[in-house]
CSV table of C-alpha atoms and ligand atoms in Angstrom, one decimal:
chain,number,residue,atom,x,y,z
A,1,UNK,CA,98.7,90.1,76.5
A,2,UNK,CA,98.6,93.6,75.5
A,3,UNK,CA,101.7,95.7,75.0
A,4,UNK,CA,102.1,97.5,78.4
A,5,UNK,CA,103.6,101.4,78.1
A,6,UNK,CA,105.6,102.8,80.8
A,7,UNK,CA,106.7,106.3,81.8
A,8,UNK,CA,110.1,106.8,80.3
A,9,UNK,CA,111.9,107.4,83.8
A,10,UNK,CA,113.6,111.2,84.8
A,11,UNK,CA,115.5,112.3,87.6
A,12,UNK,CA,115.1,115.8,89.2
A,13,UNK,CA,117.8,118.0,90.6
A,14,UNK,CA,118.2,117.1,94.0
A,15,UNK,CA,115.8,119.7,96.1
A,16,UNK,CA,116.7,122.0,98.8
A,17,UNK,CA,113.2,122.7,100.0
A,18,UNK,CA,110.9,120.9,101.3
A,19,UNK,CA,107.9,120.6,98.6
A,20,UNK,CA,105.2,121.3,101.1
A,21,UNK,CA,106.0,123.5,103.5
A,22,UNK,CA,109.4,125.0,101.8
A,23,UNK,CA,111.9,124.1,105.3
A,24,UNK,CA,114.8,124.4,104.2
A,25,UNK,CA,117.1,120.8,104.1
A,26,UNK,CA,119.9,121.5,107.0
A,27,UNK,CA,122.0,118.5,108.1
A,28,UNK,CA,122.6,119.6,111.0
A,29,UNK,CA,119.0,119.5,111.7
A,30,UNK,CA,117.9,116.7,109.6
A,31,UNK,CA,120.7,113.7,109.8
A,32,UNK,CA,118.5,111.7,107.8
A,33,UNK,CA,117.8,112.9,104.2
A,34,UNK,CA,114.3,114.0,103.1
A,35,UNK,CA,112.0,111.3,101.4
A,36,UNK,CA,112.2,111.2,97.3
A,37,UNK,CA,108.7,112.2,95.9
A,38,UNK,CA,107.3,110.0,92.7
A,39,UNK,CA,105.2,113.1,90.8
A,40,UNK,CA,102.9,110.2,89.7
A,41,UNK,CA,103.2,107.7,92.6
A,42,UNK,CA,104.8,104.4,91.9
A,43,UNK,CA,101.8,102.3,92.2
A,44,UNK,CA,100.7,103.2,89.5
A,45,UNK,CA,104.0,103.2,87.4
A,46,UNK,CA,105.0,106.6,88.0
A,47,UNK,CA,108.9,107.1,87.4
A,48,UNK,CA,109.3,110.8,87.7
A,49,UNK,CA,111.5,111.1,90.6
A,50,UNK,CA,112.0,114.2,92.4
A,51,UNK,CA,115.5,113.5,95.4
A,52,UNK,CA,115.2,115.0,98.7
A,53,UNK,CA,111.8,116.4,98.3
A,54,UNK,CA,109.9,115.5,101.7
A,55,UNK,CA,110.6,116.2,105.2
A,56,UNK,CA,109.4,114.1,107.9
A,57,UNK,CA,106.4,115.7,109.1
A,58,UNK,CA,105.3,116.2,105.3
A,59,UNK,CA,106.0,112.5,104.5
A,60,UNK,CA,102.9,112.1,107.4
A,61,UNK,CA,100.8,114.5,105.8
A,62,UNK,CA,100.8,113.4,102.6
A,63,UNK,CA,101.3,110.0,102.9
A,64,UNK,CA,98.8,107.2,104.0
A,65,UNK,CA,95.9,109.6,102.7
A,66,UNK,CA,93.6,109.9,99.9
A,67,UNK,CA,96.5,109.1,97.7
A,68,UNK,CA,97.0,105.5,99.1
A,69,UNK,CA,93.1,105.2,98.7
A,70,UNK,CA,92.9,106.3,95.7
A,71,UNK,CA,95.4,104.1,94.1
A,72,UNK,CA,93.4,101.0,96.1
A,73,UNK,CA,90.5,101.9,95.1
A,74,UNK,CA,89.9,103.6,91.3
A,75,UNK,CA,93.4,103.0,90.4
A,76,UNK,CA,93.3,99.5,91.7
A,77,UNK,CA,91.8,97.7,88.5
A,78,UNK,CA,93.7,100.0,85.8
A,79,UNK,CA,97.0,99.1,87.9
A,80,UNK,CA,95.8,95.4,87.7
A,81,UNK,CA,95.5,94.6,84.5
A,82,UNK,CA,97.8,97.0,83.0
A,83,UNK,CA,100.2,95.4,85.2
A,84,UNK,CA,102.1,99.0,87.1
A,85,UNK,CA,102.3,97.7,89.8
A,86,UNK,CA,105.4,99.4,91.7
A,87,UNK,CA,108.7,97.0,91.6
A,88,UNK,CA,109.1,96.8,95.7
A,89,UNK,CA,105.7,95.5,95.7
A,90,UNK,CA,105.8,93.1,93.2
A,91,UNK,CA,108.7,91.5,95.0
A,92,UNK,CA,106.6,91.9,98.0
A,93,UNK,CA,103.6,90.2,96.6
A,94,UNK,CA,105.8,86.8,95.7
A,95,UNK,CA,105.7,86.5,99.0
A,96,UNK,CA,102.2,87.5,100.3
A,97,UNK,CA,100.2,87.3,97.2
A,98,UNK,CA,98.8,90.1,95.0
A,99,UNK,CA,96.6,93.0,95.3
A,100,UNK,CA,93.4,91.2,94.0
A,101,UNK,CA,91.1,92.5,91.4
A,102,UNK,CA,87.8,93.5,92.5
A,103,UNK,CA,85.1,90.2,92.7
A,104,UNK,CA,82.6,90.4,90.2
A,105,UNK,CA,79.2,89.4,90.0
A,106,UNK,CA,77.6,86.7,87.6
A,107,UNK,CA,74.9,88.2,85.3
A,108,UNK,CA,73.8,92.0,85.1
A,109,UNK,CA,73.5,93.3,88.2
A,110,UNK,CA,73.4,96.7,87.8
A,111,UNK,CA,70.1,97.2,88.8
A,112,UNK,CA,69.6,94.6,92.0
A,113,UNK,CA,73.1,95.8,93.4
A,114,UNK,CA,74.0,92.1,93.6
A,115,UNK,CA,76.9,91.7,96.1
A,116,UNK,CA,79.7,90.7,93.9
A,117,UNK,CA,80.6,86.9,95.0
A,118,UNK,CA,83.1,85.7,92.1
A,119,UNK,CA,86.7,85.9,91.7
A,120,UNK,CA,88.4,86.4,88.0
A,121,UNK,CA,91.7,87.1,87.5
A,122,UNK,CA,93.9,88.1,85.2
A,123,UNK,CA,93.2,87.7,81.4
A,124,UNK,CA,89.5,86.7,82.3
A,125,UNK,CA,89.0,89.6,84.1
A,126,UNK,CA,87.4,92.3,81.4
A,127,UNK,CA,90.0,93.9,80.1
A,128,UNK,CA,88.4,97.5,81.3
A,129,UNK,CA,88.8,100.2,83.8
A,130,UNK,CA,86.7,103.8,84.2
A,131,UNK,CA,87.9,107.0,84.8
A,132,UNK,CA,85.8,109.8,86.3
A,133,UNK,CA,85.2,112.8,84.2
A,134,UNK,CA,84.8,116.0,85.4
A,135,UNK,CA,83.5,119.3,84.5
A,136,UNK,CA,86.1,122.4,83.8
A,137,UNK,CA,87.8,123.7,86.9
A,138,UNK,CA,86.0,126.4,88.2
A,139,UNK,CA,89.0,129.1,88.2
A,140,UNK,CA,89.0,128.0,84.8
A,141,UNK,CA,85.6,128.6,83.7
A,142,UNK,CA,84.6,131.6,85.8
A,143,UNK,CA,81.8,129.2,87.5
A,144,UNK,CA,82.8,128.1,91.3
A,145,UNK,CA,82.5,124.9,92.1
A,146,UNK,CA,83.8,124.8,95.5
A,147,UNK,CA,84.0,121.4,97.1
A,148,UNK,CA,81.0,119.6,95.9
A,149,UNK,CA,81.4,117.7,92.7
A,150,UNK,CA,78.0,119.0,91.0
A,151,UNK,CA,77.7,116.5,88.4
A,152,UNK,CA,80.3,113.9,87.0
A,153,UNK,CA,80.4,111.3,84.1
A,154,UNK,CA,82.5,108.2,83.8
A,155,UNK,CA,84.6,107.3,80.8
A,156,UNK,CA,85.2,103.4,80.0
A,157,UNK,CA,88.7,102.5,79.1
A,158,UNK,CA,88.7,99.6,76.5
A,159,UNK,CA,92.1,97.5,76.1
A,160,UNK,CA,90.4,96.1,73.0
A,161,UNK,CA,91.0,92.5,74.4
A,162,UNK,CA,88.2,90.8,74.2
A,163,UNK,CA,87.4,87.8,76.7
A,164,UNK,CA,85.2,85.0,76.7
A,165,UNK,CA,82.9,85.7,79.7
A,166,UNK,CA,79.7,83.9,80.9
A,167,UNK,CA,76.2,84.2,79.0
A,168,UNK,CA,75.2,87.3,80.8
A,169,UNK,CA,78.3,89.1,81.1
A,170,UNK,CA,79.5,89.8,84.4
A,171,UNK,CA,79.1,92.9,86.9
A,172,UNK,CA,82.0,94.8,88.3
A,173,UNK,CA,81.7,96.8,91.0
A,174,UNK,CA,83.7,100.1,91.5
A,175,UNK,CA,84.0,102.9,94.2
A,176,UNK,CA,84.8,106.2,93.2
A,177,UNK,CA,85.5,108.8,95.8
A,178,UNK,CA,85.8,112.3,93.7
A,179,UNK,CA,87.1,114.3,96.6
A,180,UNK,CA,90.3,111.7,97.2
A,181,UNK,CA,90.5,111.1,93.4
A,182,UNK,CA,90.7,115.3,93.2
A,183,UNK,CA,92.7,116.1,96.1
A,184,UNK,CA,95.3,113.1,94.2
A,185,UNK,CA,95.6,114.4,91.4
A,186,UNK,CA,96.2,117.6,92.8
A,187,UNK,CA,99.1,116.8,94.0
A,188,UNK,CA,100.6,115.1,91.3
A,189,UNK,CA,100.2,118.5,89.7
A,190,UNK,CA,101.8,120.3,92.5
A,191,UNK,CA,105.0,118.5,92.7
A,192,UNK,CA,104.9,118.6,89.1
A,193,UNK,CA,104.9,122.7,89.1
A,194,UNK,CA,107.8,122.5,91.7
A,195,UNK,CA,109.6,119.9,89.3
A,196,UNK,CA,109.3,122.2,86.7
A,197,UNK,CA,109.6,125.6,88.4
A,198,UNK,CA,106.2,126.7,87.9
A,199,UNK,CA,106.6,128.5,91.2
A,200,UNK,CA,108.9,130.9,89.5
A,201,UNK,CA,105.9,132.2,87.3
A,202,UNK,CA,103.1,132.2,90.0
A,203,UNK,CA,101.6,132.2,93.2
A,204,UNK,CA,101.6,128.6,95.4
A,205,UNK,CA,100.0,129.6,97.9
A,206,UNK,CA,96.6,128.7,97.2
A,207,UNK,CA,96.8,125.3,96.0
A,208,UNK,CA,99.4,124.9,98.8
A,209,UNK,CA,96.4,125.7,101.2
A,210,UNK,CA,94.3,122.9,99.7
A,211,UNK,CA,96.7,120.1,100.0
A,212,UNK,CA,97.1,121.1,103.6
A,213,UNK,CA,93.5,121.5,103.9
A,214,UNK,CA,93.2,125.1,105.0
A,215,UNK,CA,90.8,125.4,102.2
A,216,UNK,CA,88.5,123.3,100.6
A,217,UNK,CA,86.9,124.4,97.1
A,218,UNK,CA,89.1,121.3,95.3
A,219,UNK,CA,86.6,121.6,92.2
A,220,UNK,CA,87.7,125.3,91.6
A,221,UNK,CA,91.5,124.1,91.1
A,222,UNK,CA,90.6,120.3,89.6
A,223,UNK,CA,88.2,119.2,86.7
A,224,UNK,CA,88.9,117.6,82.9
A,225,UNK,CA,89.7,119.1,80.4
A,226,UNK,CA,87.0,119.8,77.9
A,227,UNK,CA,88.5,118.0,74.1
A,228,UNK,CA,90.4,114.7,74.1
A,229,UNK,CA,94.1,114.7,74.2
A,230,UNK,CA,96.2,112.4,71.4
A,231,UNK,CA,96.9,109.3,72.9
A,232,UNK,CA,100.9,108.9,73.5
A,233,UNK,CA,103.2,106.0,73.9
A,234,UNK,CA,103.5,106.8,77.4
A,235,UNK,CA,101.7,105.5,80.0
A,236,UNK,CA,101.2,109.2,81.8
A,237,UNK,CA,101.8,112.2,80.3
A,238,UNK,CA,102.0,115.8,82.7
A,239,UNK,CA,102.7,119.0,80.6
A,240,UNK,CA,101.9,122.6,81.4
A,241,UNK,CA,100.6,125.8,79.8
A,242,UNK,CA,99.2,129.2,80.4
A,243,UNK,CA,95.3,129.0,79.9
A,244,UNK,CA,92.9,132.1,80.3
A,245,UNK,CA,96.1,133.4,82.0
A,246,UNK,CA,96.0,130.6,84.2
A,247,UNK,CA,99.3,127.8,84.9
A,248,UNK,CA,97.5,124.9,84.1
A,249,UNK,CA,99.0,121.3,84.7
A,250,UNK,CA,97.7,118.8,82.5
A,251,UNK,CA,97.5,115.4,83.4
A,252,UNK,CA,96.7,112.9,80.9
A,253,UNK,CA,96.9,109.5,82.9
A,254,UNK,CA,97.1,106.0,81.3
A,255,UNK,CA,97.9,108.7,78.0
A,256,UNK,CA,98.7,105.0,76.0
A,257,UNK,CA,95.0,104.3,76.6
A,258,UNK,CA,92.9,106.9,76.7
A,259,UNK,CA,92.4,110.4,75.5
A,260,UNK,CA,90.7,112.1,78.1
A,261,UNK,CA,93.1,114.3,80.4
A,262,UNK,CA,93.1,116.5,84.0
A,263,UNK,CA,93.0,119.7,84.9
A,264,UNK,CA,94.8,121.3,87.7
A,265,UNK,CA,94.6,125.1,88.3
A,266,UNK,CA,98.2,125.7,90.4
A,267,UNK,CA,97.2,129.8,90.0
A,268,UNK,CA,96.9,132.9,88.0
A,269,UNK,CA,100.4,133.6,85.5
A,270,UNK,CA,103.1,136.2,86.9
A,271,UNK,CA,100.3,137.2,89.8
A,272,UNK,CA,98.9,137.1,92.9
A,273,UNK,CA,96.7,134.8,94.4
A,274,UNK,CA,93.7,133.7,92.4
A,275,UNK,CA,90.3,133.8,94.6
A,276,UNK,CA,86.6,133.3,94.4
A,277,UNK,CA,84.6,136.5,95.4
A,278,UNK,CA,82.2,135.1,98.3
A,279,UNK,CA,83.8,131.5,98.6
A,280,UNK,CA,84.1,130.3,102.4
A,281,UNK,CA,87.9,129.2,103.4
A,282,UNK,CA,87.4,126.7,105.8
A,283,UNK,CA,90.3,126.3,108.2
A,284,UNK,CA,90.1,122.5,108.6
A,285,UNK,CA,92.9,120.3,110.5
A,286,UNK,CA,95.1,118.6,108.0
A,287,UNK,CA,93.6,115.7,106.5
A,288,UNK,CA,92.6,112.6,108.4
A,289,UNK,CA,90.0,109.7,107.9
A,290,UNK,CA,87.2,111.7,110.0
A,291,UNK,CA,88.1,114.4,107.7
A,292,UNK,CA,87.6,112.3,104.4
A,293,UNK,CA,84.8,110.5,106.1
A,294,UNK,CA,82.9,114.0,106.2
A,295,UNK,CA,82.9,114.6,102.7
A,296,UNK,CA,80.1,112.5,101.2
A,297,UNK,CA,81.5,112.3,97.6
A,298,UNK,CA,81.7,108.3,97.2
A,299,UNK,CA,79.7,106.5,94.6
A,300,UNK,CA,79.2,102.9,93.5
A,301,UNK,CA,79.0,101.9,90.0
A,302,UNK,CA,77.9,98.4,89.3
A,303,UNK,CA,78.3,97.9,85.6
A,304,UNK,CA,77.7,95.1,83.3
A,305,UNK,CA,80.1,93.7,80.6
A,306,UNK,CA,79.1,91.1,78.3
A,307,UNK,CA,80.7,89.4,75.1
A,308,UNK,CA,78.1,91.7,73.1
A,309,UNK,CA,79.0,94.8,74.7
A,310,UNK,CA,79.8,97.5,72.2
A,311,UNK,CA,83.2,98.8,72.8
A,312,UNK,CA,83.6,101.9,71.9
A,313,UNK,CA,86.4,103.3,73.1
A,314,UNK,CA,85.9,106.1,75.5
A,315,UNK,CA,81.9,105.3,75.6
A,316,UNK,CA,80.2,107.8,78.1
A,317,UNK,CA,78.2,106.5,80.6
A,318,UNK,CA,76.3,109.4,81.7
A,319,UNK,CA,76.0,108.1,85.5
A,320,UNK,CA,73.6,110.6,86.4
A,321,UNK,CA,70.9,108.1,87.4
A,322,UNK,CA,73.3,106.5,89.7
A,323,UNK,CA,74.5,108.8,92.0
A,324,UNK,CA,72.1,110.1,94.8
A,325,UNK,CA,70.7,113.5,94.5
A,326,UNK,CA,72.8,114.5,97.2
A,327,UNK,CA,75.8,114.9,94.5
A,328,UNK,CA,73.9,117.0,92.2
A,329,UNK,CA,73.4,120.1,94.3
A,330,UNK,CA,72.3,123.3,91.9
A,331,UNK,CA,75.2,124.9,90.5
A,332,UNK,CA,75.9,128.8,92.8
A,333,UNK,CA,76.8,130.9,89.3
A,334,UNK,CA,78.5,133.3,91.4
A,335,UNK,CA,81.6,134.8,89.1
A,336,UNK,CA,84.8,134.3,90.3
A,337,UNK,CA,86.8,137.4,90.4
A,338,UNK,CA,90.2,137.5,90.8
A,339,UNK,CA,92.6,139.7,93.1
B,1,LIG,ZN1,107.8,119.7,104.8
C-alpha cells in the first residue's frame, strides 16, 4: 500500500466572529458555542481547525450543501483509496460499513455508456482519481467568466500502483458537478483568508456574496492555476499571495500527488470591491437543492483503465468531446474593470 500523506494538523485562535456573516459570539445570546470550521473539511483529511467559527444559522447554510456533495461525489474515490477518510467516520463505518467505491464496468465502455455493474474494492480498484481543471479565474485574467464553466479539462492522478485488472481494463464512471466542486473550493479559500487575516488587506464582501449566493459569477473568483505546483509531502497545501494585485488563495489539493493547484480570487489588495463592468448580480435565495439542480454544470466521464494504459502522471484528457455543447457556450470577452 502506498505511503499515505496527511495534513500536518494547526489550531486557530479561538474566533470571535462568526466566519460568514461576522455576529459577534455573545454568551448571553448563544449558550452553546459556535461550531469549529475544518478549512479543508475532514472528509477529506483536512486538519486545519479554526474554534468557534460558525453560528447556528451559518452551520445550516453551509453545511449539508455542495460541500457534502462534493466530497461524495469527486472527492469520493481520491478519499477512498487514499484512505482520508475523517476519524468519526471510520469508527462509524465499523459499524455500518464503508463509503463504497464507485462500481465499475467490465471492458471499455466509454463509448456504449455501459451501466457500471461490478464492485472492486480496495487494492483492485485502479489506483486513480481525476481532478477537474479549469481555466484562470476571470478577475484574474481580465476575461469574465461568470457562472458558466466555458470549457474544462480533467487531470488523471496516478498513485503509480499498478493492479492486475481484467483483459480489457475496466471502466469507471465519475460525476463531476463544476458549480458544487467551485462553490467548495471557494470556501475552503474563504475560511482560509479569515484564518489568516486576509480580511485585514482587502475587501470580503464579494466573495462573501457568492457563498451566500447573492451573486453568481463563481468562475470569475475560481479557476486553476496556469503552471504546476511542486508536489509537497503534504496531503493539501493552501498558501496565499498578491497576484495582478489580486489576494489569491492557492489551493493545491492532494499536493503529495499531484501538481496541479486552485485558484480562488477573495478580492482586489488594500481596495475596494472588485467587479465586472456589465455582469448581472443575481439575488438568489441561499443555496438549496432546487438551487443546485438549476445549474446544469454536471458531467459524466466513463473512462477506461487497462494494464496497458500509459501512466503518465498528470495525463490530460481533453474532455471536450464528452461534455454536451451546452457547457461550451462562446466565451462574452467583455473586460473586467475594476471599481
Ligand atoms: Zn453566522
Amino acid at each position: 500500500m502506498n505511503q499515505v500523506s496527511s495534513m500536518t494538523p494547526k489550531v486557530y485562535d479561538q474566533q470571535t466572529l462568526c466566519l460568514y456573516c461576522r455576529e459577534l459570539f455573545d454568551e448571553k445570546k448563544h449558550p452553546q458555542p459556535f461550531s469549529d470550521e475544518h478549512i479543508v473539511p475532514e472528509g477529506i483529511g483536512g486538519t486545519h481547525v479554526l474554534p468557534n467559527a460558525v453560528c447556528p444559522s451559518c452551520r445550516t447554510l453551509t453545511s449539508n450543501t455542495y460541500e457534502v456533495r462534493t466530497i461524495r461525489s469527486t472527492f469520493q474515490i481520491p478519499r477512498i483509496i487514499l484512505g482520508v477518510r475523517r476519524k468519526k467516520q471510520r469508527q462509524r463505518n465499523k459499524k455500518r460499513g464503508s463509503p463504497s467505491l464507485p462500481m465499475v464496468a467490465l471492458g471499455n465502455n466509454t463509448v456504449s455508456i455501459a451501466e457500471p455493474d461490478l464492485t472492486v474494492t480496495g487494492r483492485d480498484f485502479p489506483q486513480l482519481f481525476h481532478l477537474p481543471k479549469f481555466d484562470r479565474a476571470g478577475f484574474y485574467t481580465g476575461i469574465p467568466n461568470d457562472d458558466i464553466c466555458t470549457s474544462f479539462r480533467v487531470v488523471l492522478v496516478d498513485l503509480g500502483v499498478t493492479n492486475k485488472l481484467p483483459a480489457g481494463g475496466v471502466t469507471v464512471s465519475i460525476k463531476i458537478d463544476f458549480f458544487e466542486f467551485a462553490m467548495t473550493l471557494i470556501k475552503m479559500a474563504y475560511s482560509y483568508a479569515l484564518a489568516n487575516n486576509l480580511h485585514l488587506q482587502t475587501d470580503i464582501n464579494d466573495i462573501r456574496d457568492l457563498i451566500f449566493g447573492n451573486r453568481t459569477d463563481v468562475f470569475n473568483f475560481f479557476g486553476s492555476f496556469e503552471s504546476d505546483s511542486d508536489k509537497t509531502s503534504e496531503l493539501h497545501t493552501l498558501s496565499h499571495s498578491v497576484l495582478k494585485g489580486l489576494v489569491i488563495v492557492k489551493l493545491h489539493l492532494f499536493s503529495a500527488y499531484t501538481k496541479q493547484s486552485y485558484m480562488v480570487v477573495i478580492g482586489k489588495s488594500n481596495q475596494g470591491p472588485i467587479s465586472v463592468s456589465g455582469s448581472s448580480k443575481m439575488k438568489l435565495p441561499a443555496f438549496s437543492g432546487n438551487r443546485i439542480a438549476l445549474v446544469d454544470n454536471a458531467v459524466k466521464l466513463n473512462t477506461n483503465y487497462d494494464n496497458t494504459h500509459v501512466r503518465n502522471p498528470n495525463e490530460m484528457f481533453r474532455a471536450n468531446e464528452i461534455i454536451s455543447d451546452k457547457m461550451l457556450l462562446p466565451k462574452k470577452n467583455r473586460i473586467l474593470s475594476y471599481k
